[in-house]
Coordinates of N, CA and C in Angstrom, one line a residue:
X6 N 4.5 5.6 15.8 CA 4.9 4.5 15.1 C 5.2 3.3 16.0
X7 N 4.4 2.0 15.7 CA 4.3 1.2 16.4 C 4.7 0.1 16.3
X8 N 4.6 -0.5 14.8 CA 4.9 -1.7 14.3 C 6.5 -2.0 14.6
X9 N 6.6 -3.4 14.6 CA 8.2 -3.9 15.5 C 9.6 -3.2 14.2
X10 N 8.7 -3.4 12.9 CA 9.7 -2.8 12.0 C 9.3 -1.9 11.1
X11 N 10.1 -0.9 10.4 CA 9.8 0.0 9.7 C 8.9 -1.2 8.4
X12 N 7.7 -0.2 7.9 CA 7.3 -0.7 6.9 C 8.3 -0.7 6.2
X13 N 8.3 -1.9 4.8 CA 9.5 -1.7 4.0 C 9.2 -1.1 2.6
X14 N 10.3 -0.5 2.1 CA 9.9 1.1 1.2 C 10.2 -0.4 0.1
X15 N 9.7 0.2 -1.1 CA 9.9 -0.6 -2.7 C 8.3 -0.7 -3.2
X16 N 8.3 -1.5 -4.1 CA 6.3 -1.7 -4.6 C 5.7 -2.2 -4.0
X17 N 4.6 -1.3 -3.7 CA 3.4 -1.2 -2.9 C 2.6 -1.9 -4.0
X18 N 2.2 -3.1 -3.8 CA 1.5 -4.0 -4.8 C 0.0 -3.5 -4.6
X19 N -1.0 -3.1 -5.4 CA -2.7 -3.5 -4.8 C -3.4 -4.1 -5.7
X20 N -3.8 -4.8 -5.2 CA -4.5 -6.5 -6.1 C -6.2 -5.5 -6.4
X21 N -6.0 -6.4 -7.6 CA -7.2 -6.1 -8.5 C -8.6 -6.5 -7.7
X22 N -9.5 -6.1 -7.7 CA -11.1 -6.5 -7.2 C -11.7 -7.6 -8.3
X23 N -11.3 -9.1 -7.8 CA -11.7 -10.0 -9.0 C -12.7 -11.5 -7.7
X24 N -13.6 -11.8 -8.2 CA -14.0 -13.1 -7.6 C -13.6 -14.2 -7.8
X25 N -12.5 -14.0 -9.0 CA -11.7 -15.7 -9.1 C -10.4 -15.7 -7.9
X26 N -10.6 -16.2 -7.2 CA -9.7 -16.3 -5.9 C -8.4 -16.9 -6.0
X27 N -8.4 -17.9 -7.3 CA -7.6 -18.8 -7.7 C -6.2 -18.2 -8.9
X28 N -6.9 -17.2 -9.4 CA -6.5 -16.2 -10.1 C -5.7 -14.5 -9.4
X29 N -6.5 -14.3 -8.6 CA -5.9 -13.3 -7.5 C -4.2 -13.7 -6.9
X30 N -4.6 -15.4 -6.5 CA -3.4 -15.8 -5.9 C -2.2 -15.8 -6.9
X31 N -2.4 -16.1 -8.1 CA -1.6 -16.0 -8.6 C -1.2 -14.6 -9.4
X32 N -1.7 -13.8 -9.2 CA -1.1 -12.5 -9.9 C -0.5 -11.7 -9.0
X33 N -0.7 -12.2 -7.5 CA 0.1 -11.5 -6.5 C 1.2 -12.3 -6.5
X34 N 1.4 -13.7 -6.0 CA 2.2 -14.8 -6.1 C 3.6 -14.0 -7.1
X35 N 3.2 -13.8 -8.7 CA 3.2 -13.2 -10.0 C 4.2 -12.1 -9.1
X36 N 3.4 -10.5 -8.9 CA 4.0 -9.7 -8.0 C 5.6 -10.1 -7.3
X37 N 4.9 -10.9 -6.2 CA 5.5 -11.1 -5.1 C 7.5 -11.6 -5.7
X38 N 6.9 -12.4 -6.7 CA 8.3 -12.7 -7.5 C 8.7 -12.2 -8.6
X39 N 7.8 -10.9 -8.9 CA 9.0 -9.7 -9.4 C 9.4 -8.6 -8.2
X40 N 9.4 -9.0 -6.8 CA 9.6 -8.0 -6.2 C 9.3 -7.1 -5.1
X41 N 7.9 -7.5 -5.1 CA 6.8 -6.5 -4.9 C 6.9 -6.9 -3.1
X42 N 7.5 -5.7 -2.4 CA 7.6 -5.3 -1.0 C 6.3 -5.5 -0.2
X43 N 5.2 -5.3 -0.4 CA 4.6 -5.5 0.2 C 3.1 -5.3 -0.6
X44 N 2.0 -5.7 -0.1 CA 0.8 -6.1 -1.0 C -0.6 -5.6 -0.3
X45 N -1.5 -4.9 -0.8 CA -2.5 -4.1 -0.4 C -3.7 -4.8 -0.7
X46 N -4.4 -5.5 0.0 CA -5.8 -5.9 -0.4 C -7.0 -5.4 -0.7
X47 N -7.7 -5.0 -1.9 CA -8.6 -4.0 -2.0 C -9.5 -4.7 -2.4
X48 N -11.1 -5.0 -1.8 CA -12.0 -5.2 -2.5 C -13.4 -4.0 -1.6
X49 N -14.0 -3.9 -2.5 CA -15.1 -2.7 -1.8 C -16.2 -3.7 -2.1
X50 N -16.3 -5.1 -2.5 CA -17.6 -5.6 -2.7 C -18.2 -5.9 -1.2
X51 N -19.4 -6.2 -1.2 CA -20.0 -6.8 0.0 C -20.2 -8.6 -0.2
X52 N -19.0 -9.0 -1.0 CA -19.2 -10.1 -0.2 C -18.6 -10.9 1.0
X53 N -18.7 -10.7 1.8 CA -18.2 -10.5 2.9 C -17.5 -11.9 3.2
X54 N -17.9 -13.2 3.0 CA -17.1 -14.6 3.0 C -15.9 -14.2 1.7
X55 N -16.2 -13.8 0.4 CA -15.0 -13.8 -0.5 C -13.9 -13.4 -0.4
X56 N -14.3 -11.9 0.6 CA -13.2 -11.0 1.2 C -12.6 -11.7 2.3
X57 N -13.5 -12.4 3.3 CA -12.3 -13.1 4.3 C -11.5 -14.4 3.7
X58 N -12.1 -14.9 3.0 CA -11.4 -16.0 2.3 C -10.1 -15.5 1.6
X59 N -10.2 -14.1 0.5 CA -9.5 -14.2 -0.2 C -8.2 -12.8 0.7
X60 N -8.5 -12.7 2.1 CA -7.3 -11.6 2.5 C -7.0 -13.2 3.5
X61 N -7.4 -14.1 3.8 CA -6.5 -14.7 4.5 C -5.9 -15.6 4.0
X62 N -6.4 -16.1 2.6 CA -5.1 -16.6 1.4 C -4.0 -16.1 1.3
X63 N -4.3 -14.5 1.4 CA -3.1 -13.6 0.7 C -2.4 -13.2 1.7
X64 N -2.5 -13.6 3.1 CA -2.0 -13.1 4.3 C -1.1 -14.2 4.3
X65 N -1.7 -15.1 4.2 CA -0.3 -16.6 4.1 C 0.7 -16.7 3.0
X66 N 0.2 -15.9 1.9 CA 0.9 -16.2 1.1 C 2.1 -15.4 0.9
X67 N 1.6 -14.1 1.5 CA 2.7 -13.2 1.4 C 3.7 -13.1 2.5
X68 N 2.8 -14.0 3.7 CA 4.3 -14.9 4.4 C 4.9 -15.6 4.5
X69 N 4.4 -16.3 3.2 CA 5.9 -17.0 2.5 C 6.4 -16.5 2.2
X70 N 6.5 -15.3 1.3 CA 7.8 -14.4 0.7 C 8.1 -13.7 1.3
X71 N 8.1 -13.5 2.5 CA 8.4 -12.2 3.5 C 8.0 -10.7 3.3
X72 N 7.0 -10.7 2.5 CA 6.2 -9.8 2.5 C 4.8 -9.1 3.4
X73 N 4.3 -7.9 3.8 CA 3.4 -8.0 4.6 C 2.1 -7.9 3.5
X74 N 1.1 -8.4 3.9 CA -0.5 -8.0 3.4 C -1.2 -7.4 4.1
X75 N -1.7 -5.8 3.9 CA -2.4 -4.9 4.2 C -3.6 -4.8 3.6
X76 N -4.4 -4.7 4.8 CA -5.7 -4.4 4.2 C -6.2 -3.4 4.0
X77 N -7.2 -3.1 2.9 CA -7.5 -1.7 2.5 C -8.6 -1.5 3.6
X78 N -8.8 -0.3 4.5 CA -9.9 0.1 4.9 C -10.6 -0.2 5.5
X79 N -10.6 -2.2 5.8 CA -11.6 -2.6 6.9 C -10.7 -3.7 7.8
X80 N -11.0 -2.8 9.3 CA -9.9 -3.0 10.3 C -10.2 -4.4 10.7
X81 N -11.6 -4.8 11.0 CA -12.1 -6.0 11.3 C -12.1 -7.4 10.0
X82 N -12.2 -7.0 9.0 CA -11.2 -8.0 8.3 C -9.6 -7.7 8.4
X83 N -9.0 -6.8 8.5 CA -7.6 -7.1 8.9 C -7.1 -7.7 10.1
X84 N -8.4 -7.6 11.5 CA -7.6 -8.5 12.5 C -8.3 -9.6 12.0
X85 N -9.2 -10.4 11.6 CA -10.2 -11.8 11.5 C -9.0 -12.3 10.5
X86 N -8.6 -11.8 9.7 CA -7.7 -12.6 8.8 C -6.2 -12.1 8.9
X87 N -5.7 -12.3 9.9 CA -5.1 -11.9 10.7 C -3.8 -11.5 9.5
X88 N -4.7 -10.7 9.2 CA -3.2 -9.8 8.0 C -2.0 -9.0 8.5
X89 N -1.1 -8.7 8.4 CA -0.5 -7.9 8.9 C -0.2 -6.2 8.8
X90 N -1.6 -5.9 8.7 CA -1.7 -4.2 9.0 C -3.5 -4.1 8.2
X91 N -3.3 -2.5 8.3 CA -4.6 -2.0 7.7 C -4.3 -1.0 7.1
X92 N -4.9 -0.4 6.1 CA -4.7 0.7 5.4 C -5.9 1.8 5.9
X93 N -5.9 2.7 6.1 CA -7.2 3.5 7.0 C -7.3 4.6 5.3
X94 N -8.8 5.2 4.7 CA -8.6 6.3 4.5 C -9.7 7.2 5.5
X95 N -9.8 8.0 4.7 CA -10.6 9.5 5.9 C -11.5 8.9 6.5
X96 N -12.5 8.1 6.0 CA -13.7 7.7 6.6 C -13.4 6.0 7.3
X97 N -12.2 5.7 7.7 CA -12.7 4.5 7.6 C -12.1 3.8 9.3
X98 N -11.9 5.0 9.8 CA -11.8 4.9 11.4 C -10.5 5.4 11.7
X99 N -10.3 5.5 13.1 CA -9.0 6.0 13.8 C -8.3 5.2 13.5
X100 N -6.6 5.8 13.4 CA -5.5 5.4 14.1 C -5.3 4.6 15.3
X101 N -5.5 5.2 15.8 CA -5.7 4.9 17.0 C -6.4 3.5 17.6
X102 N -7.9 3.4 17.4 CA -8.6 2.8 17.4 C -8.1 0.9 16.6
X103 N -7.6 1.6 15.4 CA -6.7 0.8 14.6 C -5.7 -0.2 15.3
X104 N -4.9 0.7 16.3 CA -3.6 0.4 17.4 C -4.2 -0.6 18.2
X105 N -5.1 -0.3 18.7 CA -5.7 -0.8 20.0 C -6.5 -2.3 19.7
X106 N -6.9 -2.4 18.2 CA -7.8 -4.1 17.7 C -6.5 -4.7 17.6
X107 N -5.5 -4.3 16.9 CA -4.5 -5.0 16.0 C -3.0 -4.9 17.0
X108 N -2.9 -4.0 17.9 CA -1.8 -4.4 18.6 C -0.9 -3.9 18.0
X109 N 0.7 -3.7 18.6 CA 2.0 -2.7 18.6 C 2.7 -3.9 17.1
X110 N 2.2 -5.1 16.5 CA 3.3 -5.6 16.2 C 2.5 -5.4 14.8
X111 N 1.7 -4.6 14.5 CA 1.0 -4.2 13.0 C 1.3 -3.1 12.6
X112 N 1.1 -3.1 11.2 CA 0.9 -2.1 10.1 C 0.1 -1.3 10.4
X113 N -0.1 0.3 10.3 CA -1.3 0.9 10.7 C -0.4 1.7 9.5
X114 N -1.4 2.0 8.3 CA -1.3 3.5 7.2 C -2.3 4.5 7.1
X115 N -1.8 5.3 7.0 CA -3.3 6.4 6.7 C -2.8 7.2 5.4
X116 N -4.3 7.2 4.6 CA -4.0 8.0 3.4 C -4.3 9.6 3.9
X117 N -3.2 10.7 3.0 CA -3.4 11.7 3.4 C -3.6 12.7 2.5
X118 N -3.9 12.1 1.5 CA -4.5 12.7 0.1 C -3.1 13.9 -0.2
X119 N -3.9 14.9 -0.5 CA -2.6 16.3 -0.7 C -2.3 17.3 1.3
X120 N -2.4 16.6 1.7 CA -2.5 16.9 3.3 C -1.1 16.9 3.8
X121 N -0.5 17.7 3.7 CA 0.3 17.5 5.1 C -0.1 17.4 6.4
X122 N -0.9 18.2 6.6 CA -1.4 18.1 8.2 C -1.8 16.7 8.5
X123 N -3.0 16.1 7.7 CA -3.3 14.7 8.1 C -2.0 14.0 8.1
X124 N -1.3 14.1 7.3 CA 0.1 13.2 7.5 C 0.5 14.1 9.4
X125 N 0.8 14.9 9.6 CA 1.2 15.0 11.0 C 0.3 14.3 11.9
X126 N -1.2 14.5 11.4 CA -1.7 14.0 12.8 C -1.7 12.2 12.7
X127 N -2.0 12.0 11.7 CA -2.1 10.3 11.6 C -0.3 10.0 12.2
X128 N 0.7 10.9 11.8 CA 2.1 10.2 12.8 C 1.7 10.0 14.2
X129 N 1.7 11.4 14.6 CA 1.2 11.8 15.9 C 0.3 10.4 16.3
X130 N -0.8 10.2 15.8 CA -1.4 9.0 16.3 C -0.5 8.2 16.0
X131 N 0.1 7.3 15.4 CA 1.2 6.3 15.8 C 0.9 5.8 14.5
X132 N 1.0 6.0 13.5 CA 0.9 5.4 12.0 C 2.5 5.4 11.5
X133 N 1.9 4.1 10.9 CA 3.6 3.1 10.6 C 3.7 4.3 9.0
X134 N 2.8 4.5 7.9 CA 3.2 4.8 7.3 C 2.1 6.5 6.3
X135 N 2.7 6.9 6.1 CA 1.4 8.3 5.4 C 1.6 7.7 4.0
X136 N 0.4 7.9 3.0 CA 0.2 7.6 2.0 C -0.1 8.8 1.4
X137 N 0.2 9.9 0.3 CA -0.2 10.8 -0.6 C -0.6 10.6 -2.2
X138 N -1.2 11.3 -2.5 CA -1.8 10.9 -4.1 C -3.2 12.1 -4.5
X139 N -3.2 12.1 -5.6 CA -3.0 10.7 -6.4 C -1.8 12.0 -7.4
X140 N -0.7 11.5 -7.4 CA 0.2 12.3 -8.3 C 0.0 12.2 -9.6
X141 N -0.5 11.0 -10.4 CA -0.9 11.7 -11.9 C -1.8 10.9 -12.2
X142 N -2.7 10.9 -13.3 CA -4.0 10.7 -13.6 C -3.9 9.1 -13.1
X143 N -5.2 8.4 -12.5 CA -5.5 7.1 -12.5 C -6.6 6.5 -13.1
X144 N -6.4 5.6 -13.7 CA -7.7 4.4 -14.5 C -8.4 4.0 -13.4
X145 N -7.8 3.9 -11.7 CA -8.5 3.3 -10.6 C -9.3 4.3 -9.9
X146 N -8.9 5.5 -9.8 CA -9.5 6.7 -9.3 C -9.2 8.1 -10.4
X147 N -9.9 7.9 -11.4 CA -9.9 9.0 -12.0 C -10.5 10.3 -12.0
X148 N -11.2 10.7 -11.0 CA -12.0 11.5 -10.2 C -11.1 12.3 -9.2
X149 N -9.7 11.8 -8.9 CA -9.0 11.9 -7.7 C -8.3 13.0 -7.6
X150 N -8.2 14.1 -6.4 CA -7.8 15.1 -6.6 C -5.7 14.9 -6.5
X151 N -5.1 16.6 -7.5 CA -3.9 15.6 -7.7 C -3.0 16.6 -7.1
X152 N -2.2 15.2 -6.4 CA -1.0 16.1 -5.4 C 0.4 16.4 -6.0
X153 N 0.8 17.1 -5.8 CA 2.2 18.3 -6.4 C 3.3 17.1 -5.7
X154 N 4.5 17.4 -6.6 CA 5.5 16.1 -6.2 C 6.5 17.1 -5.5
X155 N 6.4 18.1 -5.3 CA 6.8 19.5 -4.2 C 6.3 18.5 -2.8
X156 N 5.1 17.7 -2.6 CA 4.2 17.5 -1.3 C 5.5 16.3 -0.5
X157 N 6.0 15.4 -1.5 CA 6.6 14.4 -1.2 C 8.0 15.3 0.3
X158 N 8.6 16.1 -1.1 CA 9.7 16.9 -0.2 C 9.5 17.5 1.0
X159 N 8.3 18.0 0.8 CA 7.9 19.1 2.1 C 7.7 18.0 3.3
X160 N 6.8 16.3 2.9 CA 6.8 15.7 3.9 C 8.1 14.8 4.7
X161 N 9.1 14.6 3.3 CA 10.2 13.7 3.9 C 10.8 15.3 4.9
X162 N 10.9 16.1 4.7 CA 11.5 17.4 5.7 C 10.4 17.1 7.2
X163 N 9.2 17.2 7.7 CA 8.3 17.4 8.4 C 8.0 16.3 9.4
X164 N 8.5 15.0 8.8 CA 7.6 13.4 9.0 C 9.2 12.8 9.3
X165 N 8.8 11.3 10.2 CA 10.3 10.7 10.3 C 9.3 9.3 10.3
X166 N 8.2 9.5 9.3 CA 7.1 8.0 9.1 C 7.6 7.4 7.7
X167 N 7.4 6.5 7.2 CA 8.0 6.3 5.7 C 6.8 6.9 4.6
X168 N 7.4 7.4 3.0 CA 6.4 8.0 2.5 C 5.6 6.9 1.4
X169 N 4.4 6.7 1.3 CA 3.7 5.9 0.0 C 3.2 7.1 -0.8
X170 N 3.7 6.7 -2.0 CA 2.9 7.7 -3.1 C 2.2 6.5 -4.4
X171 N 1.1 7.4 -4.7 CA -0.1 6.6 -5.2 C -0.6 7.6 -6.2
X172 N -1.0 6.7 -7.4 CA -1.9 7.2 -8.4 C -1.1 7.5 -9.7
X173 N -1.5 6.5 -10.5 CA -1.2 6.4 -11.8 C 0.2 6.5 -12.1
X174 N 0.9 5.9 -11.3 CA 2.7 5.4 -11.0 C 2.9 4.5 -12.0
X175 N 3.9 4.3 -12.6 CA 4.4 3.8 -14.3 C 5.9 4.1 -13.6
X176 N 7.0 2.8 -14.2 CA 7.7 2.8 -14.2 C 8.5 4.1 -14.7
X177 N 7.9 4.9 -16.0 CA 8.5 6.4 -16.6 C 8.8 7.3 -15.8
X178 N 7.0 7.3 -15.2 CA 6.9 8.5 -13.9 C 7.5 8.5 -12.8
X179 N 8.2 7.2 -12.1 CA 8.1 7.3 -10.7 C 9.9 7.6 -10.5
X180 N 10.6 7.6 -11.1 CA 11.7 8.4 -10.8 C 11.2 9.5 -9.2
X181 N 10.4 10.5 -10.3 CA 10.8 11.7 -10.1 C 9.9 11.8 -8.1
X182 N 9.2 10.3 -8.2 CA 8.9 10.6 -7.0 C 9.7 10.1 -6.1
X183 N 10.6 8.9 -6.5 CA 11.8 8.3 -5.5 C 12.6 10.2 -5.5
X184 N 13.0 10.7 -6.2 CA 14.0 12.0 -5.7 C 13.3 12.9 -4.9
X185 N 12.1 12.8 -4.9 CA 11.4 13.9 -3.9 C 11.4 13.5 -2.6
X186 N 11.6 12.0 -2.5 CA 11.1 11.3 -0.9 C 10.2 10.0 -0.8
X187 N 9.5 10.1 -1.7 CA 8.9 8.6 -1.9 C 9.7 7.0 -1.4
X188 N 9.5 6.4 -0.6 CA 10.0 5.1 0.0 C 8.9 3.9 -0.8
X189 N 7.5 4.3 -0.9 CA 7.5 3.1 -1.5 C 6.3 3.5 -2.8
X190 N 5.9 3.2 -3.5 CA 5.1 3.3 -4.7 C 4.0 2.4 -4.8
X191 N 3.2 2.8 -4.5 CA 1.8 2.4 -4.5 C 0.8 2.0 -5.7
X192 N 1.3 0.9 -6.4 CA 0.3 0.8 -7.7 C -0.3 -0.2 -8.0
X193 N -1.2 0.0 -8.9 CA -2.7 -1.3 -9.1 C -2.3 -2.0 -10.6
X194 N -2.6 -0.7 -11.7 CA -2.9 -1.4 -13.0 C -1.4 -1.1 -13.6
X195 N -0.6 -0.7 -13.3 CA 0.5 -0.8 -14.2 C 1.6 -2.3 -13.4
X196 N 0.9 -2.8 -12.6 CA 1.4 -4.8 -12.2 C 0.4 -5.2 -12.8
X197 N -1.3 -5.1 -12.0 CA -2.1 -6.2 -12.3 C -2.8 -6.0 -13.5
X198 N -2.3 -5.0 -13.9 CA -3.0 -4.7 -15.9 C -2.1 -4.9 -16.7
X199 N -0.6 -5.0 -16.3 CA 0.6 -5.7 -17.4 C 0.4 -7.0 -17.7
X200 N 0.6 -7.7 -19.3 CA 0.5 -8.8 -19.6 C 1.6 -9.9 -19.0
X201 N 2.7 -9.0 -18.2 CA 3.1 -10.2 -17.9 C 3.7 -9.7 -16.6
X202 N 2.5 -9.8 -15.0 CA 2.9 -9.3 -14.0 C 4.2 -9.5 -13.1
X203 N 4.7 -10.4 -13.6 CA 6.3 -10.5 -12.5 C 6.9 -9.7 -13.0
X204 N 7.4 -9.2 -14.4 CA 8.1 -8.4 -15.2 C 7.9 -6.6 -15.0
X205 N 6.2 -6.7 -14.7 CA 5.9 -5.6 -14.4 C 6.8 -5.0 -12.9
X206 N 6.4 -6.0 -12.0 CA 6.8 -5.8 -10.3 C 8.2 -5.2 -11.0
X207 N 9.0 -6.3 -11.5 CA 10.8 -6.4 -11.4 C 11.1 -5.0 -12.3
X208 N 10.4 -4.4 -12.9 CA 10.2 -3.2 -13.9 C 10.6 -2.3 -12.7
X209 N 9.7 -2.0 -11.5 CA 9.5 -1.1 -10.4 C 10.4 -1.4 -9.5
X210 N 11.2 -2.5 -9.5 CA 12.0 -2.8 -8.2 C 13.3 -2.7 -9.0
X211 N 13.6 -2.4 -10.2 CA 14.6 -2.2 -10.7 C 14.9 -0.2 -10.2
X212 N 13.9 0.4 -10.3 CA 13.6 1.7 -9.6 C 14.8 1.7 -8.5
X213 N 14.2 1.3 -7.6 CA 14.9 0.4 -6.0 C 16.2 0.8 -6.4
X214 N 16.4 -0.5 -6.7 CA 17.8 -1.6 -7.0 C 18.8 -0.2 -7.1
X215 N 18.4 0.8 -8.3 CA 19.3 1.9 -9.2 C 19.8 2.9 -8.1
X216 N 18.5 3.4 -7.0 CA 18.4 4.3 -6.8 C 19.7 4.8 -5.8
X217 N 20.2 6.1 -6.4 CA 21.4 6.3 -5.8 C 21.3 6.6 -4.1
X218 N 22.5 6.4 -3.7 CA 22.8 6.7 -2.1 C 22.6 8.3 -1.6
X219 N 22.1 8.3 -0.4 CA 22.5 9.8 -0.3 C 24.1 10.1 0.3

């Protein structure tokens, strides 16, 4: 673990894949003022100007609110648009590698699907945060294989990394993953698919706010 500060636990915002850029900003903006801890940039398109345009909008933007912006999966748009971290999954390069473009004062996560082990070895390489999932069905990956909320427990015992849990997280459901260990909550369409996204965020950060002391 390398970054100067612990990533910070609460909603894990991830922005919709849209080409209105004008529209993006404002549904994170949206986010960011119900709450939303930090913000994941995901686009898998190849257009490759939209994507640097639209993560170094969102890199400024979300340092206005003291939030960080993490990029999904591509390390070279996260240093060019000088975001503050990267999100790595299996295929999408080392840790390590990650450490060494972006320097000691970034975000580095790695998804670790239903893995404990990849959660050890991605710490061991020096990852700010492990990501697990997909804990219950997703509209964004519905194909996704699904992790036991037993996995959360076994990692907060194992890991001294913070935990993200992902996949089909609803204000209903995600109790039961804050009691297992979960620090922060990772979701797409129950913010950027609610009619009215600040309300959505402040929905999930009311989660937070409740959650008892140990």
């Amino acid at each position: 673990m390398s970054a100067a500060t612990l990533f910070p636990g609460g909603l894990y915002a991830i922005t919709v894949e849209t080409a209105d850029t004008a529209r993006l900003l404002e549904q994170v903006a949206a986010a960011l003022a119900g709450g939303a801890a930090a913000v994941q940039y995901r686009d898998k398109s190849a257009d490759v100007a939209r994507r640097h345009e639209q993560a170094s909008e969102l890199a400024a933007l979300c340092r206005r609110h003291g939030a960080p912006l993490i990029v999904n999966d591509d390390l070279r748009l996260a240093d060019l648009a000088d975001a503050d971290g990267v999100h790595l999954g299996r295929t999408d390069g080392s840790v390590r590698e990650a450490r060494i473009v972006l320097g000691p004062g970034k975000f580095i996560g790695a998804s670790c699907y239903q893995s404990l082990d990849l959660a050890r070895a991605a710490e061991a390489a020096g990852a700010d945060y492990v990501a697990f999932g997909s804990f219950f069905p997703s509209p964004t990956k519905p194909g996704a294989a699904h992790a036991p909320i037993g996995l959360l427990r076994a990692a907060r015992d194992a890991l001294r990394v913070p935990l993200v849990a992902i996949g089909g997280i609803a204000p209903d459901n995600a109790a039961a993953l804050l009691d297992a260990g979960a620090d922060s909550l990772a979701v797409l369409s129950a913010v950027f698919g609610a009619p009215d996204i600040r309300a959505a965020a402040r929905a999930f950060n009311l989660l937070f706010e409740t959650e008892p002391e140990d």
